[in-house]
Amino acid sequence: GAGVSQSPSNKVTEKGKDVELRCDPISGHTALYWYRQSLGQGLEFLIYFQGNSAPDKSGLPSDRFSAERTGGSVSTLTIQRTQQEDSAVYLCASSSRSGTFYEQYFGPGTRLTVT
Amino acid sequence: AQSVTQLGSHVSVSEGALVLLRCNYSSSVPPYLFWYVQYPNQGLQLLLKYTTGATLVKGINGFEAEFKKSETSFHLTKPSAHMSDAAEYFCAVIPDTGRRALTFGSGTRLQVQP
């Protein structure tokens, strides 16, 4: 079946602009995660959704970052007033609510470059 | 807080040689442990996991790892390296505290020499 998909695959934006990154999880997966991968910080957790709720958003680095999930499916990560330090690969993952909740399946990522 | 330490940011082996990638975690309780692999310009792929039960776990592509509670380690091994194993490998944990987020190590880039 289809895996996790993310769009766009690449995004170049000017400093100060807003960007939206999209994630389509595996069908039927109730949990969805956003991570960020950057040279300086490695792989960092951003936010976790169970259904449409976000019980853990402890990794969001500032109030410029927000995310939502609708219909228990697609999620959008929004970064407002982008800064150069936001340049990174943003990875989305999903997992089932069942006994294998810990098996997270990752998408290919969105590479964000802020100029 | 959970932390994961991967010893060696770069490891180089010859084709056919043993692969050993080291991972240690800090935890007061046994966590869930994972190894992920990342090929260039791709997302992360789950290689193997330890949750409960048998401490030696086998994964895809001939990799295996052993959970050693006394050493707080979860090292990844493969008896014979193949050129296609060249990639970056990440050790990760989920603490058994109800959190769901993965905490990753800094990664080890594996090079396989012909």
CSV table of C-alpha atoms in Angstrom, one decimal:
chain,number,residue,atom,x,y,z
A,1,GLY,CA,0.0,0.0,0.0
A,2,ALA,CA,0.9,3.7,-0.2
A,3,GLY,CA,3.4,5.0,2.3
A,4,VAL,CA,3.6,8.4,4.0
A,5,SER,CA,3.7,11.1,1.4
A,6,GLN,CA,4.9,14.7,1.9
A,7,SER,CA,4.7,17.8,-0.3
A,8,PRO,CA,6.4,19.7,-1.6
A,9,SER,CA,9.6,17.7,-1.8
A,10,ASN,CA,11.6,20.9,-1.9
A,11,LYS,CA,10.8,24.4,-0.9
A,12,VAL,CA,12.9,27.5,-1.3
A,13,THR,CA,11.5,30.6,0.4
A,14,GLU,CA,12.7,34.1,1.3
A,15,LYS,CA,13.4,35.0,4.9
A,16,GLY,CA,10.2,36.4,6.5
A,17,LYS,CA,7.7,34.5,4.3
A,18,ASP,CA,5.3,31.9,5.6
A,19,VAL,CA,5.4,28.3,4.4
A,20,GLU,CA,3.1,25.3,4.7
A,21,LEU,CA,4.3,21.7,4.6
A,22,ARG,CA,1.9,18.9,4.0
A,23,CYS,CA,1.9,15.3,5.2
A,24,ASP,CA,-0.4,12.4,4.1
A,25,PRO,CA,-0.1,9.5,6.5
A,26,ILE,CA,-0.6,5.9,5.8
A,27,SER,CA,-4.3,5.2,5.5
A,28,GLY,CA,-5.8,4.1,8.8
A,29,HIS,CA,-2.8,5.3,10.9
A,30,THR,CA,-4.2,7.4,13.7
A,31,ALA,CA,-0.9,8.8,15.0
A,32,LEU,CA,1.1,11.3,13.1
A,33,TYR,CA,4.5,12.9,14.0
A,34,TRP,CA,6.6,15.8,12.7
A,35,TYR,CA,10.4,15.8,13.1
A,36,ARG,CA,13.1,18.1,11.8
A,37,GLN,CA,16.5,17.1,10.6
A,38,SER,CA,19.2,19.7,10.4
A,39,LEU,CA,23.0,19.6,10.3
A,40,GLY,CA,23.5,21.3,13.5
A,41,GLN,CA,20.7,19.7,15.6
A,42,GLY,CA,20.3,16.2,14.1
A,43,LEU,CA,16.8,14.7,14.2
A,44,GLU,CA,14.4,16.5,16.5
A,45,PHE,CA,10.8,15.8,17.4
A,46,LEU,CA,8.4,18.6,16.8
A,47,ILE,CA,4.8,17.5,17.5
A,48,TYR,CA,2.7,14.4,17.8
A,49,PHE,CA,-1.0,14.0,16.8
A,50,GLN,CA,-3.4,11.3,18.0
A,51,GLY,CA,-6.4,11.8,15.7
A,52,ASN,CA,-6.9,15.5,15.4
A,53,SER,CA,-5.5,16.3,18.8
A,54,ALA,CA,-1.9,17.1,19.6
A,55,PRO,CA,-1.2,15.7,23.1
A,56,ASP,CA,2.6,16.5,22.7
A,57,LYS,CA,3.8,19.6,21.0
A,58,SER,CA,6.8,20.0,23.3
A,59,GLY,CA,9.3,20.0,20.4
A,60,LEU,CA,7.9,23.1,18.5
A,61,PRO,CA,10.9,25.5,18.7
A,62,SER,CA,8.9,28.8,18.8
A,63,ASP,CA,5.4,30.2,18.4
A,64,ARG,CA,6.2,30.7,14.7
A,65,PHE,CA,5.7,27.0,14.3
A,66,SER,CA,2.2,25.5,14.3
A,67,ALA,CA,0.5,22.4,13.0
A,68,GLU,CA,-2.9,21.0,12.5
A,69,ARG,CA,-4.5,17.8,11.4
A,70,THR,CA,-8.0,17.5,10.0
A,71,GLY,CA,-10.2,14.5,9.5
A,72,GLY,CA,-7.7,12.3,11.3
A,73,SER,CA,-5.6,12.3,8.2
A,74,VAL,CA,-3.7,15.1,6.4
A,75,SER,CA,-1.5,17.3,8.5
A,76,THR,CA,-0.1,20.7,7.7
A,77,LEU,CA,3.0,22.2,9.4
A,78,THR,CA,3.1,26.0,9.1
A,79,ILE,CA,6.1,28.1,9.7
A,80,GLN,CA,5.5,31.9,9.9
A,81,ARG,CA,8.1,34.6,9.3
A,82,THR,CA,10.7,32.0,8.3
A,83,GLN,CA,14.3,32.5,9.5
A,84,GLN,CA,17.5,31.0,8.0
A,85,GLU,CA,17.8,28.7,11.0
A,86,ASP,CA,14.5,27.1,9.9
A,87,SER,CA,16.3,25.5,6.9
A,88,ALA,CA,16.1,21.8,7.4
A,89,VAL,CA,14.5,18.6,6.2
A,90,TYR,CA,11.0,18.2,7.8
A,91,LEU,CA,10.0,14.6,8.2
A,92,CYS,CA,6.6,13.3,8.8
A,93,ALA,CA,5.8,9.8,10.2
A,94,SER,CA,2.7,7.9,11.1
A,95,SER,CA,1.9,4.9,13.2
A,96,SER,CA,-1.1,2.7,14.0
A,97,ARG,CA,-3.0,3.1,17.3
A,98,SER,CA,-2.9,-0.7,17.9
A,99,GLY,CA,-0.2,-2.7,19.6
A,100,THR,CA,2.4,-1.6,17.1
A,101,PHE,CA,2.0,2.1,17.9
A,102,TYR,CA,5.7,2.5,18.3
A,103,GLU,CA,6.5,1.5,14.7
A,104,GLN,CA,6.7,4.9,13.0
A,105,TYR,CA,6.8,5.0,9.2
A,106,PHE,CA,8.5,8.0,7.7
A,107,GLY,CA,7.9,10.0,4.6
A,108,PRO,CA,10.6,11.2,2.2
A,109,GLY,CA,10.7,14.7,3.8
A,110,THR,CA,10.4,18.2,2.6
A,111,ARG,CA,13.7,20.1,2.2
A,112,LEU,CA,13.2,23.7,3.3
A,113,THR,CA,15.7,26.3,2.3
A,114,VAL,CA,15.3,29.8,3.6
A,115,THR,CA,17.3,32.4,1.7
B,1,ALA,CA,15.6,12.9,30.2
B,2,GLN,CA,16.3,10.2,27.6
B,3,SER,CA,19.5,10.4,25.6
B,4,VAL,CA,21.0,8.2,23.0
B,5,THR,CA,24.7,8.1,22.2
B,6,GLN,CA,26.1,6.7,19.1
B,7,LEU,CA,29.8,6.2,19.3
B,8,GLY,CA,31.5,7.1,16.0
B,9,SER,CA,29.9,9.5,13.5
B,10,HIS,CA,31.7,7.7,10.7
B,11,VAL,CA,32.5,4.0,10.3
B,12,SER,CA,34.3,2.4,7.4
B,13,VAL,CA,34.4,-1.3,6.7
B,14,SER,CA,35.5,-3.4,3.8
B,15,GLU,CA,32.9,-5.3,1.8
B,16,GLY,CA,32.4,-8.7,3.5
B,17,ALA,CA,33.6,-7.5,6.9
B,18,LEU,CA,31.6,-7.4,10.1
B,19,VAL,CA,29.6,-4.2,10.7
B,20,LEU,CA,29.3,-3.0,14.3
B,21,LEU,CA,27.5,0.3,15.1
B,22,ARG,CA,27.3,1.2,18.7
B,23,CYS,CA,24.4,2.7,20.6
B,24,ASN,CA,24.0,3.4,24.3
B,25,TYR,CA,21.0,4.9,26.0
B,26,SER,CA,20.3,6.5,29.3
B,27,SER,CA,17.2,5.3,31.0
B,28,SER,CA,16.0,4.2,34.4
B,29,VAL,CA,13.6,1.7,32.8
B,30,PRO,CA,14.0,-0.3,29.7
B,31,PRO,CA,12.7,1.7,26.8
B,32,TYR,CA,11.6,0.8,23.3
B,33,LEU,CA,14.7,0.7,21.1
B,34,PHE,CA,15.0,1.1,17.4
B,35,TRP,CA,17.5,1.3,14.6
B,36,TYR,CA,16.6,3.3,11.5
B,37,VAL,CA,18.5,3.6,8.2
B,38,GLN,CA,18.5,6.6,5.9
B,39,TYR,CA,19.7,6.4,2.3
B,40,PRO,CA,20.7,9.6,0.5
B,41,ASN,CA,17.8,11.9,0.0
B,42,GLN,CA,15.3,9.5,1.4
B,43,GLY,CA,13.3,9.2,4.6
B,44,LEU,CA,14.0,6.9,7.5
B,45,GLN,CA,13.4,3.2,7.2
B,46,LEU,CA,12.9,1.0,10.2
B,47,LEU,CA,15.6,-1.7,10.4
B,48,LEU,CA,14.6,-3.4,13.7
B,49,LYS,CA,13.1,-2.8,17.1
B,50,TYR,CA,13.2,-4.1,20.6
B,51,THR,CA,10.1,-3.8,22.8
B,52,THR,CA,9.9,-6.8,25.1
B,53,GLY,CA,10.9,-10.4,25.1
B,54,ALA,CA,13.9,-11.8,23.3
B,55,THR,CA,16.9,-9.5,23.6
B,56,LEU,CA,18.4,-10.5,20.3
B,57,VAL,CA,16.3,-9.0,17.5
B,58,LYS,CA,16.7,-9.6,13.8
B,59,GLY,CA,15.8,-7.0,11.2
B,60,ILE,CA,15.8,-6.5,7.5
B,61,ASN,CA,18.8,-6.8,5.3
B,62,GLY,CA,20.6,-9.2,7.6
B,63,PHE,CA,21.0,-6.8,10.5
B,64,GLU,CA,20.5,-7.7,14.1
B,65,ALA,CA,20.9,-6.0,17.5
B,66,GLU,CA,21.1,-7.1,21.1
B,67,PHE,CA,19.5,-5.3,24.0
B,68,LYS,CA,21.9,-5.5,27.0
B,69,LYS,CA,20.2,-4.0,30.0
B,70,SER,CA,23.3,-4.2,32.2
B,71,GLU,CA,25.3,-2.2,29.6
B,72,THR,CA,22.4,0.0,28.5
B,73,SER,CA,23.4,-0.8,25.0
B,74,PHE,CA,21.7,-1.8,21.7
B,75,HIS,CA,24.5,-2.3,19.2
B,76,LEU,CA,23.7,-3.0,15.6
B,77,THR,CA,25.6,-5.8,13.8
B,78,LYS,CA,25.8,-7.5,10.4
B,79,PRO,CA,28.2,-10.4,9.8
B,80,SER,CA,29.1,-9.4,6.2
B,81,ALA,CA,28.9,-5.9,4.8
B,82,HIS,CA,27.6,-5.2,1.3
B,83,MET,CA,28.1,-2.2,-0.8
B,84,SER,CA,24.4,-1.4,-0.6
B,85,ASP,CA,24.6,-1.1,3.2
B,86,ALA,CA,26.3,2.3,2.8
B,87,ALA,CA,24.0,4.8,4.5
B,88,GLU,CA,23.4,6.7,7.7
B,89,TYR,CA,22.1,4.7,10.7
B,90,PHE,CA,20.2,6.2,13.6
B,91,CYS,CA,19.6,4.6,17.0
B,92,ALA,CA,16.4,5.8,18.7
B,93,VAL,CA,14.4,5.3,21.8
B,94,ILE,CA,10.9,5.7,23.1
B,95,PRO,CA,10.9,5.9,26.9
B,96,ASP,CA,8.3,3.7,28.6
B,97,THR,CA,6.6,6.7,30.1
B,98,GLY,CA,3.6,7.1,27.8
B,99,ARG,CA,5.4,9.4,25.4
B,100,ARG,CA,5.3,8.5,21.7
B,101,ALA,CA,8.1,10.7,20.3
B,102,LEU,CA,11.3,9.1,19.2
B,103,THR,CA,14.6,10.4,20.6
B,104,PHE,CA,17.4,9.9,18.1
B,105,GLY,CA,21.1,9.5,18.4
B,106,SER,CA,23.3,11.7,16.2
B,107,GLY,CA,23.7,9.0,13.6
B,108,THR,CA,26.6,7.0,12.2
B,109,ARG,CA,27.5,7.1,8.5
B,110,LEU,CA,28.6,3.7,7.3
B,111,GLN,CA,31.0,3.5,4.3
B,112,VAL,CA,31.7,0.2,2.7
B,113,GLN,CA,34.9,-0.1,0.8
B,114,PRO,CA,35.2,-2.5,-2.1
